[in-house]
Short mmCIF file of C-alpha atoms and ligand atoms in Angstrom, two decimals:
data_model
loop_
_atom_site.label_atom_id
_atom_site.label_comp_id
_atom_site.label_asym_id
_atom_site.label_seq_id
_atom_site.Cartn_x
_atom_site.Cartn_y
_atom_site.Cartn_z
CA MET A 18 0.00 0.00 0.00
CA PRO A 19 1.31 3.46 -0.81
CA PRO A 20 1.77 5.63 2.26
CA THR A 21 -1.28 7.79 2.90
CA VAL A 22 -0.67 11.48 2.44
CA PRO A 23 -1.96 13.61 5.31
CA ALA A 24 -4.93 15.75 4.24
CA THR A 25 -3.19 18.79 5.68
CA GLN A 26 -0.50 18.50 3.03
CA LYS A 27 -3.00 19.32 0.31
CA HIS A 28 -5.31 21.51 2.39
CA ARG A 29 -2.85 23.34 4.57
CA PRO A 30 -4.42 25.12 7.53
CA ILE A 31 -3.94 28.87 7.72
CA VAL A 32 -3.13 30.54 11.00
CA ILE A 33 -4.03 34.20 11.11
CA SER A 34 -2.97 36.14 14.14
CA GLY A 35 -2.54 39.73 15.09
CA PRO A 36 -3.59 42.08 17.84
CA SER A 37 -7.22 42.44 18.73
CA GLY A 38 -8.59 45.17 16.48
CA ALA A 39 -6.04 44.61 13.70
CA GLY A 40 -8.89 43.68 11.36
CA LYS A 41 -8.80 39.88 11.23
CA SER A 42 -12.57 39.39 11.36
CA THR A 43 -13.19 42.11 8.79
CA LEU A 44 -10.72 40.59 6.31
CA LEU A 45 -11.77 37.00 6.89
CA LYS A 46 -15.40 37.91 6.28
CA ARG A 47 -14.41 39.31 2.89
CA LEU A 48 -12.25 36.29 2.10
CA PHE A 49 -15.09 33.86 2.87
CA ALA A 50 -17.55 35.85 0.79
CA ALA A 51 -15.16 35.89 -2.18
CA HIS A 52 -14.34 32.16 -1.90
CA PRO A 53 -17.38 30.25 -0.72
CA ASP A 54 -16.92 26.53 0.10
CA THR A 55 -13.15 26.91 0.31
CA PHE A 56 -12.54 27.51 3.99
CA GLY A 57 -13.75 26.06 7.23
CA PHE A 58 -13.39 26.44 10.97
CA SER A 59 -12.52 23.62 13.30
CA VAL A 60 -15.13 22.52 15.80
CA SER A 61 -13.93 23.10 19.37
CA HIS A 62 -14.37 20.74 22.29
CA THR A 63 -16.20 21.84 25.41
CA THR A 64 -17.30 20.31 28.69
CA ARG A 65 -20.24 22.69 29.02
CA ALA A 66 -23.71 21.34 28.41
CA PRO A 67 -25.22 21.88 24.96
CA ARG A 68 -27.76 24.71 24.75
CA ALA A 69 -31.10 24.31 23.00
CA GLY A 70 -30.56 23.90 19.26
CA GLU A 71 -26.87 23.08 19.56
CA GLN A 72 -25.75 19.86 17.95
CA ASP A 73 -22.79 17.71 18.92
CA GLY A 74 -20.06 18.04 16.30
CA ARG A 75 -21.55 21.21 14.82
CA GLU A 76 -21.30 24.06 17.34
CA TYR A 77 -18.97 22.08 19.59
CA ASN A 78 -17.78 18.58 20.26
CA PHE A 79 -19.53 18.16 23.60
CA THR A 80 -17.56 15.98 25.92
CA SER A 81 -17.17 14.99 29.56
CA ARG A 82 -14.56 16.47 31.87
CA GLU A 83 -12.89 13.05 32.12
CA LYS A 84 -12.61 12.62 28.36
CA PHE A 85 -11.47 16.19 27.92
CA LEU A 86 -8.69 15.82 30.48
CA ALA A 87 -7.64 12.48 28.98
CA LEU A 88 -7.23 14.20 25.61
CA VAL A 89 -5.23 16.97 27.27
CA ALA A 90 -2.94 14.32 28.79
CA GLU A 91 -2.45 12.73 25.36
CA GLY A 92 -1.39 16.09 23.93
CA GLY A 93 -4.46 16.18 21.68
CA PHE A 94 -5.13 19.90 22.03
CA ILE A 95 -3.49 22.83 20.29
CA GLU A 96 -4.81 25.03 23.04
CA HIS A 97 -7.30 24.71 25.82
CA ALA A 98 -8.60 26.90 28.62
CA LEU A 99 -10.99 26.95 31.50
CA PHE A 100 -13.77 29.56 31.30
CA GLY A 101 -16.47 29.84 33.92
CA GLY A 102 -15.85 26.33 35.22
CA ASN A 103 -15.92 24.64 31.79
CA TYR A 104 -13.08 23.54 29.58
CA TYR A 105 -12.79 24.62 25.95
CA GLY A 106 -10.16 23.59 23.46
CA THR A 107 -9.13 23.14 19.85
CA SER A 108 -7.88 19.67 19.07
CA THR A 109 -5.42 18.88 16.31
CA LYS A 110 -7.90 16.27 15.11
CA ALA A 111 -10.61 18.89 14.67
CA VAL A 112 -8.27 20.84 12.38
CA LYS A 113 -7.36 17.70 10.42
CA ASP A 114 -11.08 16.91 10.03
CA VAL A 115 -11.53 20.18 8.12
CA ALA A 116 -8.72 19.22 5.72
CA GLU A 117 -10.27 15.75 5.31
CA LYS A 118 -13.38 17.54 4.07
CA GLU A 119 -11.18 19.24 1.48
CA ARG A 120 -11.38 22.66 3.03
CA ILE A 121 -8.73 24.95 4.33
CA CYS A 122 -9.01 25.35 8.05
CA ILE A 123 -8.66 28.91 9.25
CA LEU A 124 -7.32 29.35 12.75
CA ASP A 125 -7.83 32.87 14.07
CA ILE A 126 -5.69 32.70 17.19
CA GLU A 127 -3.37 34.67 19.42
CA MET A 128 0.35 34.41 20.03
CA GLU A 129 0.35 31.50 22.47
CA GLY A 130 -1.82 29.54 20.06
CA VAL A 131 0.61 30.27 17.24
CA LYS A 132 3.45 28.82 19.27
CA GLN A 133 1.37 25.75 20.04
CA VAL A 134 0.44 25.13 16.39
CA LYS A 135 4.13 25.25 15.54
CA ARG A 136 4.64 22.26 17.83
CA THR A 137 2.09 20.14 15.94
CA ASP A 138 2.25 18.25 12.65
CA LEU A 139 -0.51 20.43 11.15
CA ASN A 140 1.71 21.82 8.42
CA ALA A 141 0.11 25.24 8.75
CA ARG A 142 0.90 28.50 6.99
CA PHE A 143 1.25 31.57 9.19
CA VAL A 144 0.17 35.13 8.47
CA PHE A 145 0.29 38.06 10.86
CA LEU A 146 -1.98 41.05 10.52
CA ALA A 147 -0.47 44.18 12.00
CA PRO A 148 -2.07 47.57 12.60
CA PRO A 149 -0.14 50.54 11.15
CA SER A 150 0.71 51.56 14.74
CA VAL A 151 -0.46 51.05 18.30
CA GLU A 152 -2.03 54.53 18.16
CA VAL A 153 -4.14 53.60 15.14
CA LEU A 154 -5.06 50.32 16.81
CA GLU A 155 -6.31 52.21 19.83
CA GLN A 156 -8.44 54.49 17.63
CA ARG A 157 -9.96 51.48 15.84
CA LEU A 158 -10.72 49.63 19.04
CA ARG A 159 -12.36 52.77 20.43
CA GLY A 160 -14.24 53.19 17.16
CA ARG A 161 -15.52 49.60 17.31
CA GLY A 162 -17.06 50.47 20.64
CA THR A 163 -16.93 46.94 22.04
CA GLU A 164 -14.40 47.40 24.85
CA ASP A 165 -14.45 49.17 28.18
CA GLU A 166 -11.35 51.09 29.30
CA GLU A 167 -9.80 48.18 31.18
CA SER A 168 -10.31 45.71 28.34
CA LEU A 169 -8.88 48.28 25.94
CA ARG A 170 -5.72 48.78 28.04
CA LYS A 171 -5.28 45.01 28.31
CA ARG A 172 -5.64 44.54 24.55
CA LEU A 173 -3.14 47.29 23.82
CA ARG A 174 -0.55 45.82 26.20
CA GLN A 175 -1.07 42.41 24.62
CA ALA A 176 -0.81 44.01 21.16
CA GLU A 177 2.69 45.28 21.97
CA ARG A 178 3.74 41.74 22.93
CA GLU A 179 2.21 40.23 19.80
CA MET A 180 3.90 42.76 17.56
CA GLU A 181 7.25 42.08 19.19
CA TYR A 182 6.85 38.33 18.64
CA ALA A 183 5.87 38.94 15.01
CA ARG A 184 9.22 40.64 14.44
CA VAL A 185 11.05 37.38 15.16
CA GLU A 186 12.44 36.09 11.87
CA GLY A 187 10.72 32.99 10.49
CA VAL A 188 7.68 33.01 12.76
CA HIS A 189 5.30 34.19 10.03
CA GLU A 190 5.42 33.53 6.34
CA ARG A 191 3.79 36.88 5.71
CA VAL A 192 3.20 40.06 7.69
CA ILE A 193 0.45 42.29 6.34
CA VAL A 194 0.04 45.83 7.61
CA ASN A 195 -3.62 46.77 7.63
CA ASP A 196 -3.33 50.42 6.75
CA ASP A 197 -5.66 50.63 3.78
CA LEU A 198 -8.34 47.93 4.04
CA ASP A 199 -8.58 47.20 0.29
CA LYS A 200 -4.84 46.98 -0.05
CA ALA A 201 -4.55 44.67 2.98
CA TYR A 202 -7.32 42.51 1.56
CA ARG A 203 -5.63 42.18 -1.83
CA GLU A 204 -2.38 41.20 -0.16
CA LEU A 205 -4.04 38.64 2.06
CA GLU A 206 -6.06 37.13 -0.77
CA GLU A 207 -3.06 36.88 -3.03
CA TRP A 208 -1.03 35.14 -0.36
CA VAL A 209 -3.86 32.79 0.60
CA VAL A 210 -4.82 31.84 -2.96
CA ASP A 211 -1.17 31.50 -3.94
CA GLY A 212 -1.81 31.29 -7.67
CA GLY A 213 -4.60 28.74 -7.09
CA ARG A 214 -2.46 26.36 -5.04
CA PHE A 215 -3.53 27.65 -1.62
CA GLY A 216 -0.10 26.72 -0.35
CA SER A 217 -0.58 23.07 -1.30
CA GLU A 218 2.54 20.94 -1.40
CA GLN A 219 1.06 18.47 -3.83
N1 ATP B 405 -7.86 49.27 7.25
C1 ATP B 405 -8.76 49.69 8.14
N2 ATP B 405 -9.00 51.01 8.24
C2 ATP B 405 -9.88 51.48 9.14
N3 ATP B 405 -10.60 50.73 10.00
C3 ATP B 405 -10.40 49.40 9.95
C4 ATP B 405 -9.49 48.81 9.02
N4 ATP B 405 -9.51 47.47 9.20
C5 ATP B 405 -10.40 47.24 10.19
N5 ATP B 405 -10.95 48.38 10.64
C6 ATP B 405 -11.90 48.54 11.76
O1 ATP B 405 -11.18 48.23 12.96
C7 ATP B 405 -12.03 47.56 13.90
C8 ATP B 405 -11.37 46.24 14.31
O2 ATP B 405 -11.44 45.30 13.24
P1 ATP B 405 -11.83 43.76 13.50
O3 ATP B 405 -13.02 43.68 14.42
O4 ATP B 405 -11.91 43.10 12.19
O5 ATP B 405 -10.51 43.29 14.31
P2 ATP B 405 -10.05 41.85 14.85
O6 ATP B 405 -8.61 41.75 14.55
O7 ATP B 405 -10.94 40.80 14.29
O8 ATP B 405 -10.27 41.97 16.42
P3 ATP B 405 -10.61 40.80 17.52
O9 ATP B 405 -9.41 39.91 17.55
O10 ATP B 405 -10.79 41.59 18.79
O11 ATP B 405 -11.86 40.12 17.08
C9 ATP B 405 -13.38 47.37 13.22
O12 ATP B 405 -14.26 48.37 13.70
C10 ATP B 405 -13.06 47.53 11.73
O13 ATP B 405 -14.18 48.02 11.01
#
């Protein structure tokens, strides 16, 4: 039997990171609209109970605390966290499942998550979205009107750390400065589409 090629070799996951307010959601929304049926998100695990209308494997992979912690022990998660007494996490398998369905998994994550993905065999491509400056980032976050003063301060401090990490050579394949939205979008799309190969190694 020929060796099976991992699905993530053909459908390489894309990790997009950047400070809160850099414009990730705005650009991803445009990318999904321009390329329907191309991308997908991984389904996270959680130990919280499903809410009405939520379906196992669709909104979340609902699981018990015991099973969740067993998967943590096996190193099955890219990242996991405890929120309000429940565990949440992204498993490497959930990302591979997206590639199995012949879609490119988009991981919109922060710096610690980026470091974690680098320790996996997910064969991801990394792009960093930077604001033109911390001052502009602050204006945009204020303009979005979603943060109180404390949350804003926290995000700006974290932004400085993220931007410092992004300067480390070799961490990201591409750094895009979101100064002009259309220009940033064109750059992102060109890098993602990669002449129709979407980064594929096959
Ligand atoms: N190039 C741009 N010029 C001006 N405003 C922009 C630009 N890009 C994004 N914005 C605005 O900046 C704000 C932050 O953008 P967005 O919500 O997409 O950031 P984000 O990186 O997804 O943040 P988070 O990680 O907190 O979800 C939004 O109000 C958006 O409309």
